[in-house]
Every structure is written in structure tokens, then in C-alpha cells.
Coordinates of C-alpha atoms and ligand atoms in Angstrom, one line a residue:
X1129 CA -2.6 -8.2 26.9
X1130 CA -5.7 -9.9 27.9
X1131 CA -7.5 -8.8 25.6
X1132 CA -6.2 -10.1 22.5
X1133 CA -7.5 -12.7 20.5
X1134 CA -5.9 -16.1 21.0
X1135 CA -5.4 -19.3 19.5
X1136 CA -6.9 -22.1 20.6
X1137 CA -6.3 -26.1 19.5
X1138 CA -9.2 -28.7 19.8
X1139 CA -8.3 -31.7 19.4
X1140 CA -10.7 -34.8 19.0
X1141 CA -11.3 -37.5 17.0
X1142 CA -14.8 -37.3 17.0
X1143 CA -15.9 -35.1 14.1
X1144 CA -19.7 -33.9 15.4
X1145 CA -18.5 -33.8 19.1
X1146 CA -15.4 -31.5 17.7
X1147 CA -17.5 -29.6 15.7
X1148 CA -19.5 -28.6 18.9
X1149 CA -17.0 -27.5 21.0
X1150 CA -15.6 -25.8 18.2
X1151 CA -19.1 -24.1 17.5
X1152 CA -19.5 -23.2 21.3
X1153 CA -15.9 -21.5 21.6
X1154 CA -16.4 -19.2 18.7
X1155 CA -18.5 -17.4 21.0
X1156 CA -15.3 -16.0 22.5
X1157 CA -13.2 -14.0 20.3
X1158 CA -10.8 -16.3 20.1
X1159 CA -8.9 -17.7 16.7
X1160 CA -9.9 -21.1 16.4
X1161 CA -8.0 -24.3 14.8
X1162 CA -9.0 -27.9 15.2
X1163 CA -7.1 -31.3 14.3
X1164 CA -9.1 -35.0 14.3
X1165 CA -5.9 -37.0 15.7
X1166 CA -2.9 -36.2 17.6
X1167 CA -0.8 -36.2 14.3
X1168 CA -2.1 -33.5 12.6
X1169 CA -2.2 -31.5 16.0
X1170 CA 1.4 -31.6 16.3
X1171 CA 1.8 -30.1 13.0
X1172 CA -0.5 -27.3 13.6
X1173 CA 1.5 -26.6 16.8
X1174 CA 4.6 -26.3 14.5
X1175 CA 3.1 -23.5 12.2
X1176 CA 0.8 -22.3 14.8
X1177 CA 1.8 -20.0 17.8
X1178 CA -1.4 -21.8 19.2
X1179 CA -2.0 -20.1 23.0
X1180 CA -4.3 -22.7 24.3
X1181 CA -4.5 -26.8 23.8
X1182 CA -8.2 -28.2 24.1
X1183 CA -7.5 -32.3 23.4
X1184 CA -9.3 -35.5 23.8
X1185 CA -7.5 -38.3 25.9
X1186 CA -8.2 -41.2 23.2
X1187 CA -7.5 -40.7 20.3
X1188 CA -6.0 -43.2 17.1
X1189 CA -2.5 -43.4 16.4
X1190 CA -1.3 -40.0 18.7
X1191 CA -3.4 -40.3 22.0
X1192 CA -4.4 -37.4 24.1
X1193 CA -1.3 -38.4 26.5
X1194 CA 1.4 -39.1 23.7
X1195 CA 0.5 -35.3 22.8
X1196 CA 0.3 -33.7 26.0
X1197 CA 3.9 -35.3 26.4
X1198 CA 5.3 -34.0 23.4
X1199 CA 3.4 -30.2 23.8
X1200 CA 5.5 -30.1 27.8
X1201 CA 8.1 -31.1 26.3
X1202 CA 8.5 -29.0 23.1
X1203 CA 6.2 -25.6 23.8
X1204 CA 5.0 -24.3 27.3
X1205 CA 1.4 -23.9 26.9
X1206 CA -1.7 -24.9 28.8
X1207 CA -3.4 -28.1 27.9
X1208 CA -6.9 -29.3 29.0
X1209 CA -7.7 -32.4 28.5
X1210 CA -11.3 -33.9 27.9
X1211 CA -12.5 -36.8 29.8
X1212 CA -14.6 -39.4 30.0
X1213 CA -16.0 -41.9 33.0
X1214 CA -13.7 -45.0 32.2
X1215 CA -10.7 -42.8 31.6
X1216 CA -9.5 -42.7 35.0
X1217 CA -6.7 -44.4 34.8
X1218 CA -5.3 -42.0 31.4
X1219 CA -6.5 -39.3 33.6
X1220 CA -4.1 -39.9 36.3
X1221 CA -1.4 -40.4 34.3
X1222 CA -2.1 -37.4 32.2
X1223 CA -2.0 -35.6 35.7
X1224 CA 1.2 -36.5 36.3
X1225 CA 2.5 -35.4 32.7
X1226 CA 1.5 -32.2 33.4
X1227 CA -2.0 -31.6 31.8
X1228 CA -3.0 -28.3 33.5
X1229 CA -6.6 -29.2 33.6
X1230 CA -9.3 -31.6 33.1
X1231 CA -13.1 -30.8 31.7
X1232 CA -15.1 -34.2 32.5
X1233 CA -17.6 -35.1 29.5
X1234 CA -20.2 -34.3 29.2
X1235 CA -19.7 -30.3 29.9
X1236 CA -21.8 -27.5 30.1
X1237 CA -21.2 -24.6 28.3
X1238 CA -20.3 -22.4 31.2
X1239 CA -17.7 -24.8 32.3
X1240 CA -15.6 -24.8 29.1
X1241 CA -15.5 -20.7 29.1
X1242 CA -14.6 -20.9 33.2
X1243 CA -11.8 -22.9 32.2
X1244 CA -10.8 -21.0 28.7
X1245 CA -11.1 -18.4 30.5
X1246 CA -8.5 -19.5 33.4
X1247 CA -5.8 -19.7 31.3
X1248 CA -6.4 -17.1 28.6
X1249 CA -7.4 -14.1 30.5
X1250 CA -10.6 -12.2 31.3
X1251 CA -14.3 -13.1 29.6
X1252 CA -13.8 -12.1 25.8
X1253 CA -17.4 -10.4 25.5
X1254 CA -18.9 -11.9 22.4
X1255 CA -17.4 -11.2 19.1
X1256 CA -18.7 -7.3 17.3
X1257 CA -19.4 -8.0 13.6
X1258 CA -16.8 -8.7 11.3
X1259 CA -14.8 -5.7 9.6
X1260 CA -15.8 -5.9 6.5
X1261 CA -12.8 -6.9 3.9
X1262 CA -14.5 -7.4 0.9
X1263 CA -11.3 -5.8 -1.6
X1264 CA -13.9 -4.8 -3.7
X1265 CA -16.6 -2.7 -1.6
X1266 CA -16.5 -0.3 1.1
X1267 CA -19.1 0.1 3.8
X1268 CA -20.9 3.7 4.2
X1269 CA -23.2 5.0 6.6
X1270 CA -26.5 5.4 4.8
X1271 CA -26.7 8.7 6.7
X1272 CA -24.1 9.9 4.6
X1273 CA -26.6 9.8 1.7
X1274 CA -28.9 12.4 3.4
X1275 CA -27.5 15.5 2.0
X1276 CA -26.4 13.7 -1.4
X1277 CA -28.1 14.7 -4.5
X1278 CA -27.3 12.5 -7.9
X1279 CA -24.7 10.2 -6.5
X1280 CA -21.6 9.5 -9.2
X1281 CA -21.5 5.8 -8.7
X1282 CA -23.2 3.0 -8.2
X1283 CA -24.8 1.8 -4.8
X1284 CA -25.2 -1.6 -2.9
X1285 CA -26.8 -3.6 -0.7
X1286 CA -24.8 -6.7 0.6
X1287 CA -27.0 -9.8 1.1
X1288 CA -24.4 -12.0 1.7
X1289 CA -20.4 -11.8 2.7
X1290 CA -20.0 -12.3 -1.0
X1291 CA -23.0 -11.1 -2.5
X1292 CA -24.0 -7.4 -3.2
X1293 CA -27.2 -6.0 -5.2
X1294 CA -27.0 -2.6 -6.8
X1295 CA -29.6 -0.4 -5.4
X1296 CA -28.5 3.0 -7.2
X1297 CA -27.1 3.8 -10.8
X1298 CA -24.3 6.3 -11.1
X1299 CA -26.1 9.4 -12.3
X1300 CA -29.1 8.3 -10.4
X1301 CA -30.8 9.8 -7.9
X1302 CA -31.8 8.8 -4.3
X1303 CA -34.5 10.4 -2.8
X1304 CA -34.5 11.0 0.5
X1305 CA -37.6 9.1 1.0
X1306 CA -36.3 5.8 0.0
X1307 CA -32.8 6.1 2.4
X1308 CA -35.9 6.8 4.9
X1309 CA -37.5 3.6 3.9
X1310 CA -33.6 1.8 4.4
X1311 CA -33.1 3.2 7.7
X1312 CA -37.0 2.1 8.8
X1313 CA -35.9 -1.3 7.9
X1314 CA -32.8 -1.3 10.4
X1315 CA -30.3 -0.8 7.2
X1316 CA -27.5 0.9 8.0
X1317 CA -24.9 0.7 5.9
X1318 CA -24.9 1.1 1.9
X1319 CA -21.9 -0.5 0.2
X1320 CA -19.6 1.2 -2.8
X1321 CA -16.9 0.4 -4.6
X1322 CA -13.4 0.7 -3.1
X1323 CA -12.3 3.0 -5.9
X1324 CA -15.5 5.2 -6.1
X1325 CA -15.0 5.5 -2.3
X1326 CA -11.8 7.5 -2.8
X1327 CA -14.1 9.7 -5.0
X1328 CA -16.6 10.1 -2.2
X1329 CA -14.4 11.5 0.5
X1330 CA -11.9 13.2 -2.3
X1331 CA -9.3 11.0 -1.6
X1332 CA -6.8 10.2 -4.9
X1333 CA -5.4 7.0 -5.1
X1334 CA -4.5 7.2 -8.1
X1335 CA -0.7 7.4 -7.8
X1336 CA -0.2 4.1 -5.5
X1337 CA -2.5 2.3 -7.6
X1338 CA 0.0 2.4 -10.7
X1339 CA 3.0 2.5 -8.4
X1340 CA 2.2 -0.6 -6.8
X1341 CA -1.1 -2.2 -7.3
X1342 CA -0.5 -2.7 -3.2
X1343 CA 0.0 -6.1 -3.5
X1344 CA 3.0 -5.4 -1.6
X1345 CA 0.7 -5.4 1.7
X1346 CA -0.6 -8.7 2.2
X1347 CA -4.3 -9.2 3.2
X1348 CA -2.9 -11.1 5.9
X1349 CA -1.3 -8.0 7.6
X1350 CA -3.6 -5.6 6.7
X1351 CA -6.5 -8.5 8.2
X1352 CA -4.8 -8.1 11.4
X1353 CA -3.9 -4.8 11.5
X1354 CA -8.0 -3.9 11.0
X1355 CA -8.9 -6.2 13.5
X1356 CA -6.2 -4.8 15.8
X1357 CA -7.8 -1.1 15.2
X1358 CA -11.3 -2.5 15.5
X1359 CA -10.3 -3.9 19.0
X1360 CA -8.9 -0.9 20.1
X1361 CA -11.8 1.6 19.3
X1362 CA -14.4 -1.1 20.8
X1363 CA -13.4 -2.1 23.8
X1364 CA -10.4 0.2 25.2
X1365 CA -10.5 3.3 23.2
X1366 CA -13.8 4.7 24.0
X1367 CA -15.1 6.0 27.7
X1368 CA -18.6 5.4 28.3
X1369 CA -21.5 7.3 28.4
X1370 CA -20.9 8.9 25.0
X1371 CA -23.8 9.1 23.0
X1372 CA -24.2 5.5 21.3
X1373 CA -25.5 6.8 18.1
X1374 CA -22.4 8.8 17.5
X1375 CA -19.6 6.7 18.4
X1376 CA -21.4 3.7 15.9
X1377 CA -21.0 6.5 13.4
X1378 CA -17.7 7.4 14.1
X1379 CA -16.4 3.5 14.6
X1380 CA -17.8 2.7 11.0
X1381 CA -16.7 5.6 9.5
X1382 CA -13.4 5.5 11.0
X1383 CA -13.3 1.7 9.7
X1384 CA -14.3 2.8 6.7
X1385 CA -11.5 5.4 6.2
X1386 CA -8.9 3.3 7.4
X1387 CA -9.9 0.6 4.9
X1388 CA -9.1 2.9 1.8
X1389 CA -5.7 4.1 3.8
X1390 CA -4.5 1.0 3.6
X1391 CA -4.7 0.7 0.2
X1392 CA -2.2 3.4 -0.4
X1393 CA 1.3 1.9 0.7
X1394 CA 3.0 4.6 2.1
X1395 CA -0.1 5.7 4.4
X1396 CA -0.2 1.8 5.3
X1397 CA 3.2 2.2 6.6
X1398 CA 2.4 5.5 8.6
X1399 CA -0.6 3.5 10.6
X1400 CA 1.7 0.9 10.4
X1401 CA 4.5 2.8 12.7
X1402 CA 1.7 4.1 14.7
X1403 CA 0.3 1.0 15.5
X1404 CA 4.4 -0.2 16.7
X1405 CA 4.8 2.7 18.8
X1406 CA 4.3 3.0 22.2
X1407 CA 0.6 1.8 22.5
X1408 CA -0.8 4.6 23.9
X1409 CA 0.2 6.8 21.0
X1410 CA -1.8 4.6 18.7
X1411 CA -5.3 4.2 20.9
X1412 CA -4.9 7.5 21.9
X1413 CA -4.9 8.7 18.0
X1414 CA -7.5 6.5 17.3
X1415 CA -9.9 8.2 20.1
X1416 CA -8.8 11.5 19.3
X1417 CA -9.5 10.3 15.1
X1418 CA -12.9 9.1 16.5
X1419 CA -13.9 12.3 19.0
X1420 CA -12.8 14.4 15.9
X1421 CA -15.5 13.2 13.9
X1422 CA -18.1 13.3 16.7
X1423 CA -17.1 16.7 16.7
X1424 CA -17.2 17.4 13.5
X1425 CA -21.0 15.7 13.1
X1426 CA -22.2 18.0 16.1
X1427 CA -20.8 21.0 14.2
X1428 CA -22.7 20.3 11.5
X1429 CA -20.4 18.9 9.4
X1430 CA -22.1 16.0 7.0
X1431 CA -19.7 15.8 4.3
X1432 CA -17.6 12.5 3.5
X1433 CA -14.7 14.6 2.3
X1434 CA -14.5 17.2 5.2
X1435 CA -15.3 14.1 7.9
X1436 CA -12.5 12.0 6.3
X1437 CA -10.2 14.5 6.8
X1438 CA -10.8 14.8 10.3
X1439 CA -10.7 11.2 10.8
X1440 CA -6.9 11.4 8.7
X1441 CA -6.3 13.9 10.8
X1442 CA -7.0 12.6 14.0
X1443 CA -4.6 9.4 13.1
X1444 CA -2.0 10.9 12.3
X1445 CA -1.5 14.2 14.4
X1446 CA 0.8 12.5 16.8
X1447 CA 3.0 11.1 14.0
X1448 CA 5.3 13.1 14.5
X1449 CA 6.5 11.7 17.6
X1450 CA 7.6 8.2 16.2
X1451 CA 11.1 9.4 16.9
X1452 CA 10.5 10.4 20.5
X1453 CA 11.7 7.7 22.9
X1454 CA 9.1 5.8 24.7
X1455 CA 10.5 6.4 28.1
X1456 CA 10.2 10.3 27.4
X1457 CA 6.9 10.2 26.0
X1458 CA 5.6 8.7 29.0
X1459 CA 7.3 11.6 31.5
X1460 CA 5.1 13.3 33.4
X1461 CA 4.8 16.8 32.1
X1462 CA 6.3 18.7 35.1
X1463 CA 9.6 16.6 35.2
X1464 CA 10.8 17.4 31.7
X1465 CA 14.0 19.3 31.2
X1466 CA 13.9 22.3 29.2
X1467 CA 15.6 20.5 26.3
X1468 CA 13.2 17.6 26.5
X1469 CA 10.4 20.3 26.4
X1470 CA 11.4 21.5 23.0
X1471 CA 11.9 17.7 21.5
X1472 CA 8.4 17.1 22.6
X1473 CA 6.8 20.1 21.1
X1474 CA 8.6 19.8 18.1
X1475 CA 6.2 16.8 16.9
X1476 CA 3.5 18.8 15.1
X1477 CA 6.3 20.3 13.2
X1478 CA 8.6 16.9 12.7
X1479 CA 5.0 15.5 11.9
X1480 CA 4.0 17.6 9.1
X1481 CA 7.2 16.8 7.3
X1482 CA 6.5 13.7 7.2
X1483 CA 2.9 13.5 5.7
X1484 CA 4.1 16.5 3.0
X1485 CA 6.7 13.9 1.7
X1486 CA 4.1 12.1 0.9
X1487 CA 2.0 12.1 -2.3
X1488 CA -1.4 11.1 -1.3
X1489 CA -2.0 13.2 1.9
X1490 CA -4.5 16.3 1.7
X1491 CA -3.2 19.3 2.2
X1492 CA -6.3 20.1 5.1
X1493 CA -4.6 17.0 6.8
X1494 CA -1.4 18.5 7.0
X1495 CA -3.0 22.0 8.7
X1496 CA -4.4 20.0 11.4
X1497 CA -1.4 17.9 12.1
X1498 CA 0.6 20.8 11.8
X1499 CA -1.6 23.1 14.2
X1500 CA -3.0 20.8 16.7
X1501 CA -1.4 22.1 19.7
X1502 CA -2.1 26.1 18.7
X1503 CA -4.7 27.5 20.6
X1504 CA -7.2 30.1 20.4
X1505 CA -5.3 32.3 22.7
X1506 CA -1.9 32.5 20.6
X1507 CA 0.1 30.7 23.4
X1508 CA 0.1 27.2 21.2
X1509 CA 2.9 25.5 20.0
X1510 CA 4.6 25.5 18.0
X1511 CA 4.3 28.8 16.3
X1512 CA 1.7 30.4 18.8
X1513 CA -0.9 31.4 16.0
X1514 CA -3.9 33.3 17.2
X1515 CA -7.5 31.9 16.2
X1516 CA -8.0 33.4 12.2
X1517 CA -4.9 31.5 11.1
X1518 CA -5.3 28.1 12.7
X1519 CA -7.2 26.0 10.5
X1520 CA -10.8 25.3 11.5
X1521 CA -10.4 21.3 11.4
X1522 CA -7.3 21.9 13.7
X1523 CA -9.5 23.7 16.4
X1524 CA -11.7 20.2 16.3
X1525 CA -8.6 17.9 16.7
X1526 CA -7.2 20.3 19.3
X1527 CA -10.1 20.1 21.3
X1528 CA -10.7 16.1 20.6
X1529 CA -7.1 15.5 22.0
X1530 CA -7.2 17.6 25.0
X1531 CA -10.6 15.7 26.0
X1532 CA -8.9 12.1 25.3
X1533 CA -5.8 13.0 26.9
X1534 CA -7.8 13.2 29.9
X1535 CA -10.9 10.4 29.6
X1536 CA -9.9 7.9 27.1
X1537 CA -8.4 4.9 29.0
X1538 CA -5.4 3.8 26.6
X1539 CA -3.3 1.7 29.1
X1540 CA -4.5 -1.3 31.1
X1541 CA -3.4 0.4 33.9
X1542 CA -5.0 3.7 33.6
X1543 CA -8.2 4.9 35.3
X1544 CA -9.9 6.8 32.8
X1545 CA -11.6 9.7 34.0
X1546 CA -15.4 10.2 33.4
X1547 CA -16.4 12.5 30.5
X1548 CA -18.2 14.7 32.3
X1549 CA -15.0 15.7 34.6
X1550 CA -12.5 15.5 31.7
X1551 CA -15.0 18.2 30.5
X1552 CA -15.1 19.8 33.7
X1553 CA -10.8 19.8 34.0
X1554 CA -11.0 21.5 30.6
X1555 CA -13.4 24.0 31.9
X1556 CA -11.3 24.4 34.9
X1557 CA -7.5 25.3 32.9
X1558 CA -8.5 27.8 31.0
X1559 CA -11.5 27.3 29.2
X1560 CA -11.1 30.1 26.4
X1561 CA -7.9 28.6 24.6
X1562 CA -10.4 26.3 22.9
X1563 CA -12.0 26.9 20.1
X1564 CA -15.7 27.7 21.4
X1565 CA -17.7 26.5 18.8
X1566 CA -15.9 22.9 18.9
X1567 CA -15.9 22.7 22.9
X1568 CA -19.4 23.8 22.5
X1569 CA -19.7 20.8 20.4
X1570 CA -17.9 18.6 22.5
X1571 CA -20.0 19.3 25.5
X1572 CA -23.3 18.6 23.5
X1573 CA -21.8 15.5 22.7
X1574 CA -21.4 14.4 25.9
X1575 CA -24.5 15.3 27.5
X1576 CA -26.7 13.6 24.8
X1577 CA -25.9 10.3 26.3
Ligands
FE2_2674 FE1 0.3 16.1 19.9

């Protein structure tokens, strides 16, 4: 995938001219490494699986060329090489080696992304704001604060990546005037403690604490694994022309939730399978996770517990096809054999049996895995229950994953449609099998924009 963030090497002796280029490349989301000689580049291309090679031609010891020799002859990757005036001769030569390109000093800015660019894909827009990782504190939307009375833990502001003030005093109160005042001043966000986040949305992990301390989930993976779901809800996941407002909400929230999830082990591992599947399955939960809390907000809903339920819910209603082939998954409807049918629509079923052997997963979370392909009109699958028996967050996540099957874009190769005609293709089946009040929502939603 284009898309991704790759590795790039710079390579130069010179330590201010290195630390420019450096400087200017972090503008792209690329991962960035850098090495002063030829030497300690090698070594980094040993540990590294480094995409992209950015080196100077003269360097001590290793030169540019003695590198670029070694790199075509150990590892396939592009190389550019810096240049200089009196360098032609090296240049040549270099040529010859193989060097895929040359960037003549001094460059310009635009140059050195044309050419990163080249050989690493599209234009990486600039890099969104770093998910926060602090283990310690959670990020909340301040809005969340609106409807909240004495609060039952302490609340921060962070100043710094490390450094967070306490703004509120368990058993405290916030009046709504002061969260006013925050919001006036462009603050968004108010920051809590991991555990007493779990205590906000009614979330116990309790049990994985003692039973693991989750130190069994390195940082590392979990570091990736939120910057792969950050990815995917910015920049594929969600169609435009959604209300801006709404989808920030949802993206932090969302962020947020999945943050404490993967704190708890065995729900790490769940995302974790998701995120292996078939990629679709994955982007398209986390559009249906985010559209469910859009939803949910539109309905009315405020509440941290019943929003990151929704959001839970969202994740993981497809869970239950992990052990539907790829190849069948992506079928067109209308060619499936009978048999094939029923394997498919088993997956709500197959799903909730998973999440109910587990110890940590609400039981609201279940319904709506459980329930998301019942419709208002009885003729859902897979028990066909009629409108007073399906659970009310089901009827959101329903209505979210009708709407993303059609306008979220979750393959490269996929025109997405717009939302406006995924609404109108819902409108068009048979409008009365969704729930109204959530449609109704949906629709709102959209035409806010
Ligand atoms: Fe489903």
C-alpha cells in the first residue's frame, strides 16, 4: 500500500546538513533513521527493513559509492544519492552502480519530496497529531464533561508530551461555565487516568490487570497497531462531506476506546485478528465503529458508557467472520451457493460466541454483535427478530453498516459512493427495515456537512 509509512535512511557525514534534510522529510509521514558514515548505515540496513536510501557521495571511511555497492548487492532498494559540483566523476560512477537517482546540492524542498515521492508512492499529506500513548493518561473529549456533574476522578491538562496539570479533584465539581471557558480557548481534549477511564465508560479491567499486568503486549505492537488504526480512520475509512465536527469526535473517541482495549489482552488479540483479516473487514469495522457513534451523538446519546459500547460494538460486529475465507467474503452476493449463504450469515451468531468467552466484554456489546443483521421488519438474520426485541444499540450498528457497506471506500481499488446516494440506495431497498429513529439520525448527519 502506498499509503503506509516507510523507512527512510539519510546518510551524511555532515551533522547540521543531515539534520536538515532530516528535519525537512519529517514533513512526510515517513519513519525516519539517519547514520553520519557509511558504517553505521550498513548496520541500520541490517536491523532495519529501511524502504528508501537517502546518502551522501563522500563520506569517511564508507563512501557514498562503497555503500551504494554493497546496498545492490545485498538488499534491492532505491538509493538517491546527494551531489555536489566537483563530484562528477563519483557521480558517473555511481550511475553506473546502479544509484537510482541523483538530488544535486543545494536542493529545494520541493525537489527532495518529487523525488521521495517517486519511489515511495503518492504525496504522504502532512503527518495528523500524534496518538497519544502516554500508559498513564487517556485523552477525552471535553464535551464529554457537559452533562457530568461531580466527576469521580481527577482531571488534566497536558502541557507537554510528558507533562500534565490537574485541573479537577475527584469529588470536585466542574461547572459548565469553566468547560465553556476551555472550549473558548481552542481546548479540546481533558486528559484522565488510564484506570479511571475504565470507570468513565464502565469498562472493568480489573481481571486482565491481575491476570497479566499486559506486559505481555509490547508497546511496540500496540505503537503500530494504533498508528495503523489511526491511518485507517483518517485517510481511507471515512467518505467526505460528513460533518467535520462529528467525525473529530468520533476519531478521538474511537482512539480513545481503543487505547483502553488494548490494555486488556484478550480484546488486544480480537482487534488484533481483525486487523490480519482481509483488510476490508478491519476498515470497514472501524467506519461502521465510527458512524455508530455519529449516530449515537445525533440520537442524543452523550454518555461515555453507552458511546463506548457502540464504538465496541462497531469493532467487533464482524468478528465473527475471522473464519470465513477471504476468497468467499469477497463474493459478490448474488453468486453465493445456498450453503455459502448460510456460512456467511452465521457470523453474528459464530461472533457472539466469541466475545461471551470472554471475561471483559459488556453484555450490550454482545446484543449488538449478536443482532446486527435483524431488521425492523423481522426478515433479519439470523433469528429474524421483529423491532421490540432487537436491542436499541443494534438498530444504530445496523444502520451504520448498511450505510458503510455502500460509501466508505475500504479498498484501494474501490470507488466509494457519495453519502448522499449511499443514503439514497438505502432509501431506495426498502427504507422501513431500518430502524427510523437511527436512519433519521443518519440522514441528519449527513446533511449537516
Ligand atoms: Fe455483519
Amino acid at each position: 500500500l502506498s499509503d503506509q509509512v516507510k523507512k527512510i535512511l539519510v546518510v551524511e557525514d555532515d551533522d547540521v546538513f543531515r539534520g536538515l534534510v532530516v528535519k525537512t522529510l519529517k514533513k512526510l509521514k515517513h519513519e525516519l533513521f539517519e547514520a553520519s558514515n557509511g558504517k553505521d548505515a550498513k548496520e541500520l540496513l541490517l536491523l532495519e527493513k529501511i524502504d528508501l536510501v537517502i546518502s551522501d557521495i563522500q563520506m569517511p571511511h564508507v563512501s557514498g559509492l562503497d555503500l551504494l555497492n554493497w546496498i545492490k548487492t545485498e538488499r534491492p532498494i532505491p538509493v538517491i544519492l546527494m551531489t555536489g559540483f566537483s563530484k562528477a566523476l563519483e557521480t558517473r560512477e555511481a550511475h553506473e552502480v546502479g544509484a537510482d537517482d541523483f538530488l544535486a546540492k543545494p536542493f529545494r524542498e520541493a525537489q527532495l519530496f518529487e523525488l521521495v515521492t517517486k519511489y515511495l508512492g503518492e504525496k504522504i499529506e502532512p503527518p495528523a497529531p500524534p496518538v497519544d500513548l502516554d500508559p498513564e493518561f487517556c485523552r477525552v473529549s471535553i464535551a464529554d464533561f457537559i452533562s457530568e456533574k461531580a466527576t469521580e476522578y481527577n482531571i488534566f491538562i497536558r502541557i507537554s508530551n510528558t507533562k500534565y496539570i490537574k485541573i479537577a479533584h475527584s469529588g470536585g465539581k466542574i461547572s459548565d461555565e469553566r468547560i465553556k471557558a476551555y472550549q473558548d480557548k481552542g481546548i479540546q481534549h481533558v486528559y484522565v487516568k488510564r484506570e479511571d477511564f475504565s470507570k468513565i465508560v464502565g469498562f472493568n479491567l480489573g481481571i486482565a490487570r491481575v491476570v497479566g499486568h499486559a506486559d505481555h503486549i509490547s508497546q511496540a505492537k500496540k505503537l503500530t497497531f494504533m498508528k495503523h488504526a489511526g491511518n485507517l480512520i483518517l485517510e481511507n475509512v471515512f467518505v467526505n462531506g460528513v460533518d467535520k465536527g462529528s467525525v473529530q469526535y468520533a476519531k478521538d473517541f474511537i482512539e480513545t476506546s481503543m487505547g483502553v482495549m488494548t490494555d486488556d489482552p484478550e480484546l488486544f488479540g480480537v482487534l488484533d485478528i481483525l486487523s490480519n483479516h482481509a483488510d476490508f473487514v478491519y476498515a470497514h469495522s472501524l467506519g461502521v465503529s465510527a458512524f455508530a457513534v455519529m449516530i449515537g451523538r445525533e440520537l442524543g446519546w452523550h454518555s461515555a458508557p453507552v458511546l463506548f459500547r457502540l464504538s465496541m460494538g462497531g469493532l467487533f460486529h464482524d468478528i465473527g467472520k475471522k473464519e470465513i475465507e477471504k476468497q468467499l467474503l469477497e463474493k459478490p452476493r448474488v453468486q453465493l451457493t445456498q450453503q455459502e449463504r448460510g456460512k456467511i450469515e452465521s457470523h453474528p451468531t459464530r461472533g457472539k460466541e466469541i466475545l461471551q468467552s470472554m471475561k471483559t466484554v459488556p453484555s450490550e456489546v454482545i446484543a449488538i454483535v449478536y443482532e446486527h443483521h435483524e431488521d425492523a421488519l423481522g426478515q433479519g438474520f439470523p433469528r429474524g427478530i421483529g423491532p421490540l426485541e432487537i436491542h436499541p444499540l443494534a438498530k444504530v450498528v445496523h444502520v451504520a453498516n448498511i450505510f458503510c457497506e455502500y460509501a466508505v471506500k475500504y479498498r484501494a481499488d474501490m470507488q466509494p459512493i457519495s453519502p448522499l446516494e449511499a443514503i439514497a440506495m438505502m432509501e431506495g431497498t426498502n427504507e422501513k427495515r431500518f430502524d427510523k429513529a437511527a436512519f433519521g439520525a443518519l440522514k441528519k448527519l449527513i446533511a449537516k456537512r
